[in-house]
Short mmCIF file of C-alpha atoms in Angstrom, two decimals:
data_model
loop_
_atom_site.label_atom_id
_atom_site.label_comp_id
_atom_site.label_asym_id
_atom_site.label_seq_id
_atom_site.Cartn_x
_atom_site.Cartn_y
_atom_site.Cartn_z
CA UNK A 1 15.77 25.06 -9.71
CA UNK A 2 14.62 23.08 -6.69
CA UNK A 3 16.48 20.39 -4.76
CA UNK A 4 14.89 18.18 -2.13
CA UNK A 5 16.40 16.57 0.95
CA UNK A 6 14.30 13.84 2.58
CA UNK A 7 15.38 12.96 6.11
CA UNK A 8 15.15 9.16 6.43
CA UNK A 9 18.06 8.17 8.66
CA UNK A 10 16.30 7.57 11.97
CA UNK A 11 15.55 4.24 13.60
CA UNK A 12 12.15 5.13 15.02
CA UNK A 13 12.56 3.49 18.43
CA UNK A 14 8.97 4.24 19.45
CA UNK A 15 7.71 2.02 16.63
CA UNK A 16 9.15 -0.95 18.58
CA UNK A 17 10.20 -2.57 15.31
CA UNK A 18 13.25 -3.96 13.55
CA UNK A 19 12.05 -2.20 10.40
CA UNK A 20 13.27 1.36 9.74
CA UNK A 21 10.45 3.74 10.55
CA UNK A 22 10.23 5.21 7.05
CA UNK A 23 9.58 1.74 5.57
CA UNK A 24 6.45 1.07 7.57
CA UNK A 25 3.43 0.68 5.31
CA UNK A 26 0.54 3.12 4.98
CA UNK A 27 -2.21 2.37 2.48
CA UNK A 28 -0.05 0.19 0.25
CA UNK A 29 3.09 2.36 0.22
CA UNK A 30 5.91 2.98 2.67
CA UNK A 31 5.95 6.28 4.56
CA UNK A 32 8.92 7.57 2.61
CA UNK A 33 7.30 6.60 -0.72
CA UNK A 34 4.39 8.88 0.09
CA UNK A 35 6.87 11.73 0.57
CA UNK A 36 8.61 10.93 -2.71
CA UNK A 37 5.30 10.84 -4.59
CA UNK A 38 4.29 14.23 -3.17
CA UNK A 39 7.24 15.91 -4.92
CA UNK A 40 7.06 14.07 -8.25
CA UNK A 41 4.98 16.79 -10.02
CA UNK A 42 7.42 19.53 -8.90
CA UNK A 43 10.31 20.76 -11.08
CA UNK A 44 13.00 18.96 -9.07
CA UNK A 45 16.64 18.91 -10.16
CA UNK A 46 18.05 16.80 -7.28
CA UNK A 47 16.35 14.49 -4.78
CA UNK A 48 18.48 13.39 -1.86
CA UNK A 49 17.40 10.71 0.60
CA UNK A 50 19.49 10.93 3.74
CA UNK A 51 19.86 7.44 5.18
CA UNK A 52 21.48 6.01 8.28
CA UNK A 53 19.79 3.22 10.23
CA UNK A 54 19.55 0.14 7.99
CA UNK A 55 20.56 2.33 5.04
CA UNK A 56 20.84 -0.64 2.70
CA UNK A 57 17.27 -1.75 3.47
CA UNK A 58 15.95 1.70 2.66
CA UNK A 59 17.90 1.83 -0.61
CA UNK A 60 16.64 -1.59 -1.68
CA UNK A 61 13.05 -0.64 -0.84
CA UNK A 62 13.36 2.47 -3.05
CA UNK A 63 15.17 0.87 -5.99
CA UNK A 64 12.20 1.60 -8.26
CA UNK A 65 13.02 5.31 -7.96
CA UNK A 66 16.29 5.55 -9.94
CA UNK A 67 16.44 9.34 -9.79
CA UNK A 68 17.16 9.35 -6.04
CA UNK A 69 20.59 10.11 -4.62
CA UNK A 70 21.24 8.39 -1.30
CA UNK A 71 23.40 10.28 1.19
CA UNK A 72 24.82 8.55 4.24
CA UNK A 73 24.49 10.04 7.72
CA UNK A 74 26.77 7.69 9.58
CA UNK A 75 25.96 9.17 12.99
CA UNK A 76 22.49 10.51 13.61
CA UNK A 77 23.35 13.84 15.26
CA UNK A 78 20.17 15.76 14.53
CA UNK A 79 18.28 17.32 11.64
CA UNK A 80 20.85 20.05 11.06
CA UNK A 81 23.61 17.47 10.86
CA UNK A 82 21.52 15.47 8.38
CA UNK A 83 21.15 18.43 6.00
CA UNK A 84 24.86 19.19 6.34
CA UNK A 85 25.52 15.87 4.57
CA UNK A 86 24.18 17.21 1.24
CA UNK A 87 26.53 20.19 1.17
CA UNK A 88 29.18 18.47 -1.03
CA UNK A 89 26.47 17.58 -3.56
CA UNK A 90 25.16 21.14 -3.92
CA UNK A 91 28.32 23.14 -4.44
CA UNK A 92 27.50 26.03 -6.77
CA UNK A 93 23.75 25.36 -6.58
CA UNK A 94 21.75 28.62 -6.59
CA UNK A 95 18.17 27.40 -6.19
CA UNK A 96 15.88 26.41 -3.34
CA UNK A 97 16.19 23.40 -1.07
CA UNK A 98 13.03 21.73 0.23
CA UNK A 99 13.65 19.78 3.43
CA UNK A 100 11.07 17.08 4.13
CA UNK A 101 10.79 14.33 6.70
CA UNK A 102 10.46 10.76 5.55
CA UNK A 103 7.91 10.05 8.28
CA UNK A 104 5.42 12.80 7.31
CA UNK A 105 3.44 11.00 4.61
CA UNK A 106 0.25 13.06 4.23
CA UNK A 107 1.68 16.22 2.64
CA UNK A 108 -0.05 17.22 -0.57
CA UNK A 109 1.78 18.42 -3.65
CA UNK A 110 -0.42 21.53 -3.67
CA UNK A 111 0.86 22.47 -0.22
CA UNK A 112 4.48 22.19 -1.32
CA UNK A 113 3.73 24.27 -4.41
CA UNK A 114 2.23 26.94 -2.17
CA UNK A 115 5.27 26.80 0.09
CA UNK A 116 7.58 27.36 -2.88
CA UNK A 117 5.44 30.19 -4.23
CA UNK A 118 5.34 31.97 -0.87
CA UNK A 119 9.09 31.60 -0.50
CA UNK A 120 9.76 33.15 -3.88
CA UNK A 121 7.09 35.84 -3.77
CA UNK A 122 8.35 37.16 -0.44
CA UNK A 123 12.04 36.75 -1.35
CA UNK A 124 12.65 34.77 1.83
CA UNK A 125 15.82 33.07 2.88
CA UNK A 126 13.65 30.50 4.63
CA UNK A 127 9.96 29.61 4.68
CA UNK A 128 8.62 27.04 7.09
CA UNK A 129 5.36 25.14 7.02
CA UNK A 130 3.29 25.48 10.17
CA UNK A 131 -0.08 24.23 11.35
CA UNK A 132 -2.73 25.26 13.85
CA UNK A 133 -2.91 21.99 15.78
CA UNK A 134 -5.97 21.23 17.93
CA UNK A 135 -3.66 19.50 20.41
CA UNK A 136 -0.11 20.87 20.13
CA UNK A 137 1.22 18.85 23.09
CA UNK A 138 4.84 17.89 22.46
CA UNK A 139 5.34 20.11 19.40
CA UNK A 140 7.64 23.09 19.12
CA UNK A 141 5.74 26.39 18.96
CA UNK A 142 6.25 28.96 16.23
CA UNK A 143 5.89 32.64 17.05
CA UNK A 144 5.41 35.29 14.33
CA UNK A 145 4.57 38.96 13.97
CA UNK A 146 1.40 40.24 12.32
CA UNK A 147 2.92 39.66 8.85
CA UNK A 148 3.75 36.01 9.60
CA UNK A 149 7.43 36.86 9.85
CA UNK A 150 9.12 34.41 12.18
CA UNK A 151 10.25 35.76 15.52
CA UNK A 152 11.20 32.56 17.34
CA UNK A 153 10.71 28.81 17.63
CA UNK A 154 10.49 27.36 21.13
CA UNK A 155 10.46 23.65 21.93
CA UNK A 156 7.43 22.49 23.91
CA UNK A 157 9.46 21.62 27.00
CA UNK A 158 10.93 25.13 27.04
CA UNK A 159 7.62 26.99 26.65
CA UNK A 160 6.03 28.90 29.49
CA UNK A 161 2.37 28.10 30.31
CA UNK A 162 1.36 31.23 28.39
CA UNK A 163 3.45 30.28 25.36
CA UNK A 164 1.86 26.82 25.30
CA UNK A 165 -1.47 28.47 24.55
CA UNK A 166 -0.09 29.16 21.08
CA UNK A 167 -1.31 26.33 18.83
CA UNK A 168 0.90 27.14 15.84
CA UNK A 169 3.38 24.28 15.54
CA UNK A 170 6.44 23.65 13.41
CA UNK A 171 5.66 20.97 10.79
CA UNK A 172 9.34 20.26 10.13
CA UNK A 173 8.93 21.12 6.44
CA UNK A 174 11.14 23.91 5.09
CA UNK A 175 12.03 25.79 1.95
CA UNK A 176 15.45 27.44 2.02
CA UNK A 177 17.44 29.63 -0.31
CA UNK A 178 20.36 27.24 -0.66
CA UNK A 179 23.18 29.84 -0.86
CA UNK A 180 21.95 31.37 2.42
CA UNK A 181 21.48 27.98 4.09
CA UNK A 182 24.91 26.80 2.96
CA UNK A 183 26.40 29.76 4.87
CA UNK A 184 24.32 29.02 7.99
CA UNK A 185 24.78 25.25 8.30
CA UNK A 186 28.46 25.33 9.36
CA UNK A 187 27.51 27.74 12.17
CA UNK A 188 25.25 25.24 13.95
CA UNK A 189 26.38 23.93 17.32
CA UNK A 190 25.35 21.01 19.51
CA UNK A 191 25.22 23.04 22.71
CA UNK A 192 21.86 21.65 23.88
CA UNK A 193 20.46 18.89 26.08
CA UNK A 194 20.46 16.34 23.24
CA UNK A 195 23.89 17.37 21.97
CA UNK A 196 22.50 17.45 18.45
CA UNK A 197 22.61 19.92 15.58
CA UNK A 198 19.08 21.24 15.15
CA UNK A 199 18.01 22.54 11.76
CA UNK A 200 15.67 24.97 13.50
CA UNK A 201 18.73 26.82 14.84
CA UNK A 202 19.50 28.18 11.37
CA UNK A 203 16.67 30.67 11.89
CA UNK A 204 19.12 32.62 14.03
CA UNK A 205 21.27 33.16 10.95
CA UNK A 206 18.68 33.73 8.21
CA UNK A 207 16.32 36.59 7.40
CA UNK A 208 13.62 37.13 6.33
CA UNK A 209 11.74 33.99 7.37
CA UNK A 210 8.02 33.48 6.86
CA UNK A 211 5.67 30.90 8.37
CA UNK A 212 2.96 29.44 6.16
CA UNK A 213 -0.01 27.76 7.85
CA UNK A 214 -1.26 24.63 6.09
CA UNK A 215 -5.05 24.54 5.66
CA UNK A 216 -5.41 20.95 6.89
CA UNK A 217 -3.21 20.26 9.89
CA UNK A 218 -3.46 16.51 9.19
CA UNK A 219 -0.93 17.02 6.39
CA UNK A 220 1.74 17.68 8.98
CA UNK A 221 1.16 14.54 11.04
CA UNK A 222 4.44 12.79 11.71
CA UNK A 223 4.62 9.08 12.48
CA UNK A 224 6.48 8.19 15.65
CA UNK A 225 4.52 5.23 16.98
CA UNK A 226 1.83 2.76 15.96
CA UNK A 227 -1.00 4.93 17.24
CA UNK A 228 0.05 7.78 14.99
CA UNK A 229 0.39 5.33 12.10
CA UNK A 230 -3.22 4.27 12.65
CA UNK A 231 -4.35 7.91 12.86
CA UNK A 232 -2.61 8.69 9.57
CA UNK A 233 -4.22 5.64 7.95
CA UNK A 234 -7.65 6.90 8.98
CA UNK A 235 -6.95 10.28 7.40
CA UNK A 236 -5.64 8.64 4.23
CA UNK A 237 -8.64 6.35 3.95
CA UNK A 238 -11.00 9.30 4.23
CA UNK A 239 -9.17 11.05 1.38
CA UNK A 240 -9.18 7.98 -0.87
CA UNK A 241 -12.82 7.08 -0.26
CA UNK A 242 -14.05 10.65 -0.67
CA UNK A 243 -12.23 10.83 -4.01
CA UNK A 244 -13.84 7.65 -5.32
CA UNK A 245 -17.33 8.48 -4.10
CA UNK A 246 -17.10 11.82 -5.89
CA UNK A 247 -16.02 9.91 -9.02
CA UNK A 248 -19.17 7.78 -9.09
CA UNK A 249 -18.34 4.79 -6.89
CA UNK A 250 -20.80 3.58 -4.26
CA UNK A 251 -19.37 2.54 -0.89
CA UNK A 252 -22.20 0.94 1.07
CA UNK A 253 -20.48 1.32 4.44
CA UNK A 254 -17.31 3.41 4.03
CA UNK A 255 -16.16 2.88 7.61
CA UNK A 256 -15.88 -0.89 7.11
CA UNK A 257 -14.14 -0.69 3.72
CA UNK A 258 -10.43 -0.10 3.08
CA UNK A 259 -8.86 0.93 -0.25
CA UNK A 260 -5.18 1.22 -1.07
CA UNK A 261 -4.13 4.32 -2.97
CA UNK A 262 -3.09 2.38 -6.08
CA UNK A 263 -6.54 0.80 -6.47
CA UNK A 264 -8.44 1.87 -9.60
CA UNK A 265 -12.25 1.78 -9.73
CA UNK A 266 -14.58 2.21 -12.69
CA UNK A 267 -17.84 4.13 -12.77
CA UNK A 268 -20.86 2.66 -11.01
CA UNK A 269 -18.80 0.17 -9.02
CA UNK A 270 -20.51 -0.87 -5.79
CA UNK A 271 -18.33 -1.89 -2.86
CA UNK A 272 -20.17 -3.80 -0.15
CA UNK A 273 -19.28 -3.70 3.58
CA UNK A 274 -16.19 -5.42 5.00
CA UNK A 275 -14.42 -5.42 1.64
CA UNK A 276 -10.72 -4.62 1.27
CA UNK A 277 -8.93 -3.76 -1.98
CA UNK A 278 -5.15 -3.87 -1.88
CA UNK A 279 -2.17 -3.07 -4.07
CA UNK A 280 -2.55 -2.56 -7.81
CA UNK A 281 -6.12 -3.75 -8.04
CA UNK A 282 -8.42 -2.56 -10.84
CA UNK A 283 -12.19 -3.02 -10.77
CA UNK A 284 -14.11 -2.46 -14.01
CA UNK A 285 -17.25 -0.37 -14.43
CA UNK A 286 -20.46 -1.71 -12.98
CA UNK A 287 -18.89 -4.38 -10.78
CA UNK A 288 -20.30 -5.35 -7.41
CA UNK A 289 -17.62 -6.39 -4.93
CA UNK A 290 -18.35 -7.94 -1.56
CA UNK A 291 -19.51 -8.08 1.09
CA UNK A 292 -16.55 -9.59 2.93
CA UNK A 293 -14.14 -9.84 0.01
CA UNK A 294 -10.38 -9.29 -0.20
CA UNK A 295 -8.85 -8.46 -3.59
CA UNK A 296 -5.12 -7.84 -3.87
CA UNK A 297 -3.09 -7.00 -6.98
CA UNK A 298 -5.88 -8.32 -9.19
CA UNK A 299 -8.10 -7.15 -12.03
CA UNK A 300 -11.85 -7.68 -12.30
CA UNK A 301 -13.59 -6.95 -15.60
CA UNK A 302 -16.67 -4.78 -16.10
CA UNK A 303 -20.00 -6.03 -14.84
CA UNK A 304 -18.61 -8.82 -12.68
CA UNK A 305 -19.63 -9.80 -9.15
CA UNK A 306 -17.29 -11.01 -6.42
CA UNK A 307 -19.04 -12.22 -3.28
CA UNK A 308 -17.39 -13.39 -0.02
CA UNK A 309 -14.20 -14.28 -1.87
CA UNK A 310 -10.41 -13.78 -1.93
CA UNK A 311 -8.49 -12.86 -5.09
CA UNK A 312 -4.71 -12.47 -5.09
CA UNK A 313 -2.53 -11.76 -8.15
CA UNK A 314 -5.32 -12.88 -10.47
CA UNK A 315 -7.58 -11.73 -13.31
CA UNK A 316 -11.32 -12.09 -13.77
CA UNK A 317 -12.99 -11.19 -17.05
CA UNK A 318 -16.20 -9.30 -17.76
CA UNK A 319 -19.69 -10.38 -16.68
CA UNK A 320 -18.39 -13.06 -14.33
CA UNK A 321 -19.77 -14.33 -11.04
CA UNK A 322 -17.23 -15.28 -8.39
CA UNK A 323 -18.17 -16.74 -5.01
CA UNK A 324 -19.37 -17.07 -2.44
CA UNK A 325 -16.24 -18.39 -0.76
CA UNK A 326 -14.03 -18.73 -3.83
CA UNK A 327 -10.24 -18.33 -3.73
CA UNK A 328 -8.26 -17.25 -6.81
CA UNK A 329 -4.51 -16.97 -6.43
CA UNK A 330 -1.12 -17.33 -8.07
CA UNK A 331 -1.91 -15.72 -11.43
CA UNK A 332 -5.28 -17.36 -11.96
CA UNK A 333 -6.99 -16.06 -15.11
CA UNK A 334 -10.73 -16.37 -15.63
CA UNK A 335 -12.26 -15.39 -18.98
CA UNK A 336 -15.49 -13.52 -19.72
CA UNK A 337 -18.95 -14.68 -18.61
CA UNK A 338 -17.63 -17.40 -16.33
CA UNK A 339 -19.00 -18.78 -13.09
CA UNK A 340 -16.63 -19.60 -10.23
CA UNK A 341 -18.79 -20.72 -7.37
CA UNK A 342 -18.93 -21.91 -3.81
CA UNK A 343 -15.69 -23.18 -2.25
CA UNK A 344 -13.71 -23.24 -5.49
CA UNK A 345 -9.96 -22.67 -5.48
CA UNK A 346 -8.13 -21.77 -8.69
CA UNK A 347 -4.35 -21.52 -8.62
CA UNK A 348 -2.09 -20.60 -11.55
CA UNK A 349 -4.73 -21.68 -14.05
CA UNK A 350 -6.49 -20.27 -17.10
CA UNK A 351 -10.25 -20.67 -17.48
CA UNK A 352 -11.71 -19.89 -20.91
CA UNK A 353 -14.78 -17.77 -21.69
CA UNK A 354 -18.22 -19.07 -20.69
CA UNK A 355 -16.80 -21.82 -18.50
CA UNK A 356 -18.27 -22.87 -15.17
CA UNK A 357 -16.55 -24.18 -12.07
CA UNK A 358 -19.58 -24.00 -9.87
CA UNK A 359 -18.68 -25.58 -6.55
CA UNK A 360 -16.30 -27.57 -4.36
CA UNK A 361 -13.45 -27.85 -6.87
CA UNK A 362 -9.72 -27.25 -7.10
CA UNK A 363 -7.94 -26.29 -10.32
CA UNK A 364 -4.17 -26.04 -10.09
CA UNK A 365 -1.78 -25.53 -13.03
CA UNK A 366 -4.67 -26.13 -15.41
CA UNK A 367 -5.70 -24.66 -18.76
CA UNK A 368 -9.39 -24.83 -19.61
CA UNK A 369 -10.83 -23.92 -23.00
CA UNK A 370 -14.12 -22.18 -23.67
CA UNK A 371 -17.52 -23.42 -22.43
CA UNK A 372 -16.03 -26.05 -20.15
CA UNK A 373 -18.22 -27.29 -17.31
CA UNK A 374 -16.45 -28.61 -14.22
CA UNK A 375 -18.69 -30.68 -11.98
CA UNK A 376 -18.79 -30.39 -8.21
CA UNK A 377 -15.88 -31.88 -6.29
CA UNK A 378 -13.50 -32.03 -9.27
CA UNK A 379 -9.79 -31.87 -8.51
CA UNK A 380 -6.75 -31.53 -10.74
CA UNK A 381 -4.11 -33.58 -8.95
CA UNK A 382 -1.17 -31.47 -10.08
CA UNK A 383 1.51 -32.36 -7.51
CA UNK A 384 3.42 -35.64 -7.44
CA UNK A 385 5.30 -34.82 -4.27
CA UNK A 386 8.22 -33.27 -6.13
CA UNK A 387 6.95 -31.36 -9.18
CA UNK A 388 3.80 -29.57 -10.33
CA UNK A 389 2.26 -30.85 -13.58
CA UNK A 390 -0.24 -29.28 -16.02
CA UNK A 391 -3.75 -30.31 -16.95
CA UNK A 392 -5.24 -29.18 -20.29
CA UNK A 393 -8.98 -29.40 -20.99
CA UNK A 394 -10.38 -28.57 -24.43
CA UNK A 395 -13.39 -26.48 -25.46
CA UNK A 396 -16.85 -27.71 -24.57
CA UNK A 397 -15.71 -30.55 -22.31
CA UNK A 398 -17.88 -31.62 -19.39
CA UNK A 399 -16.25 -33.04 -16.30
CA UNK A 400 -18.58 -35.04 -14.07
CA UNK A 401 -18.87 -34.49 -10.35
CA UNK A 402 -16.29 -35.90 -7.95
CA UNK A 403 -13.66 -36.52 -10.64
CA UNK A 404 -9.90 -36.52 -10.19
CA UNK A 405 -7.71 -35.51 -13.14
CA UNK A 406 -4.21 -36.75 -12.48
CA UNK A 407 -1.62 -34.55 -14.18
CA UNK A 408 0.17 -34.41 -16.51
CA UNK A 409 -2.98 -34.84 -18.53
CA UNK A 410 -4.56 -33.57 -21.76
CA UNK A 411 -8.32 -33.87 -22.23
CA UNK A 412 -9.59 -33.02 -25.70
CA UNK A 413 -12.52 -30.88 -26.84
CA UNK A 414 -16.11 -32.07 -26.53
CA UNK A 415 -15.16 -34.76 -24.04
CA UNK A 416 -17.50 -36.10 -21.37
CA UNK A 417 -15.90 -37.44 -18.20
CA UNK A 418 -18.25 -39.62 -16.18
CA UNK A 419 -18.91 -38.64 -12.59
CA UNK A 420 -16.64 -40.20 -10.00
CA UNK A 421 -13.85 -40.94 -12.46
CA UNK A 422 -10.12 -40.89 -11.85
CA UNK A 423 -8.52 -40.01 -15.19
CA UNK A 424 -4.82 -40.79 -15.57
CA UNK A 425 -4.42 -41.02 -19.37
CA UNK A 426 -4.99 -38.46 -22.13
CA UNK A 427 -8.49 -38.37 -23.65
CA UNK A 428 -9.07 -37.61 -27.38
CA UNK A 429 -11.67 -35.20 -28.74
CA UNK A 430 -15.32 -36.22 -28.53
CA UNK A 431 -14.76 -39.21 -26.26
CA UNK A 432 -16.51 -40.49 -23.17
CA UNK A 433 -14.01 -41.26 -20.40
CA UNK A 434 -14.75 -43.43 -17.39
CA UNK A 435 -12.27 -44.34 -14.74
CA UNK A 436 -14.04 -45.84 -11.78
CA UNK A 437 -14.61 -49.21 -10.12
CA UNK A 438 -17.52 -51.35 -11.21
CA UNK A 439 -20.51 -51.08 -8.91
CA UNK A 440 -21.32 -54.22 -6.95
CA UNK A 441 -24.73 -54.76 -5.31
CA UNK A 442 -25.35 -57.64 -2.87
CA UNK A 443 -29.06 -57.95 -2.08
CA UNK A 444 -30.39 -58.98 1.29
CA UNK A 445 -27.04 -58.33 2.93
CA UNK A 446 -26.66 -57.53 6.64
CA UNK A 447 -23.43 -56.53 8.37
CA UNK A 448 -21.97 -59.39 10.36
CA UNK A 449 -21.84 -57.30 13.48
CA UNK A 450 -25.61 -57.05 13.65
CA UNK A 451 -26.59 -60.48 12.34
CA UNK A 452 -28.82 -62.48 14.75
CA UNK A 453 -27.00 -65.22 16.67
CA UNK A 454 -27.22 -68.76 15.32
CA UNK A 455 -29.67 -70.85 17.39
#
């Protein structure tokens, strides 16, 4: 049996933000969500999130994780004090307690599994995760004997110059035998410069304790300021992009591309430079995306191309061409084998298979059937100043260039709308609709301002 305590009560003053530190975003998820996801494959019986600063905000942000138990730390008096708050919840518990920090988002599940295995194999009362940091400045140093048995932990400011040459740092990730830890926690004191209860002080009351070095020290990176957040994002991006390239995705210029972790990519997808895929975006096999495209929480079907365009909360079918400079938003849905071209905006509309909206058009709150052709400069006037109204266009209809369709409006199937028309009334199937002023031509006409003066 394994319980987990995630420390998420701090404010994070160095972030210079009104947002709790653990809720800052990294690759499409909050810092604390990354920690929660790292433990999901483990056999966990209890997961405690210890909250304090803006506790309600943290709980609301994590409401999609119903298995969590939130524990209040009313005063933030140190890491030891934080873990003391779970003691009433674990009375009679005989298993291990993993203690994780909500601002250490890059830990892998495999590392935690190894930590648990080491703890059990060596029958430890405590096992702590350590790392050989290239630059250990500011970190507490961990000192061990030749068998990796812990001898002492010394904070950086208390280390001698010789001790600072030790690059093994404390990652702040622990596995404890809970019965032993439950005996040690009440013995902690706040007799230190910060007047806090340090969890590291329990090492004075537990034995044996082993240190386990993580293979990749980046896993132990904690986030205390915006620079460290950017550093963690770089590490995360490298992981995500390496994974997709090994799975058969081509990234033309990986350094200029960003991918959120929840993005799903099919085989033989090509991502062009300066393209950014966010949220729960799925790109089908054989698509070509970019350059310079942003796709967020959207789905693009197999074999489609999206060029210099923005898609948000939308769907594009298979074998479509989108862009350049198209904007799909607000649950736009485009069917298969469609063309959405230059400077077209589609908002909360459905476009049927084999339809074309080639250039300079706006479709809002519209439903188009199959094989509809929308001429350049066409606009659905969906807003009357108070309400949005729908436009419905039937299969095979052709809308001439520079037309305005004033909603609410229903245009039947097989309709032809003459170029330059303003259509305000419903049009039946198979009709020709014209709604424009009669052309007037005055021959031999000269503007009065340039007429020759009368002799």
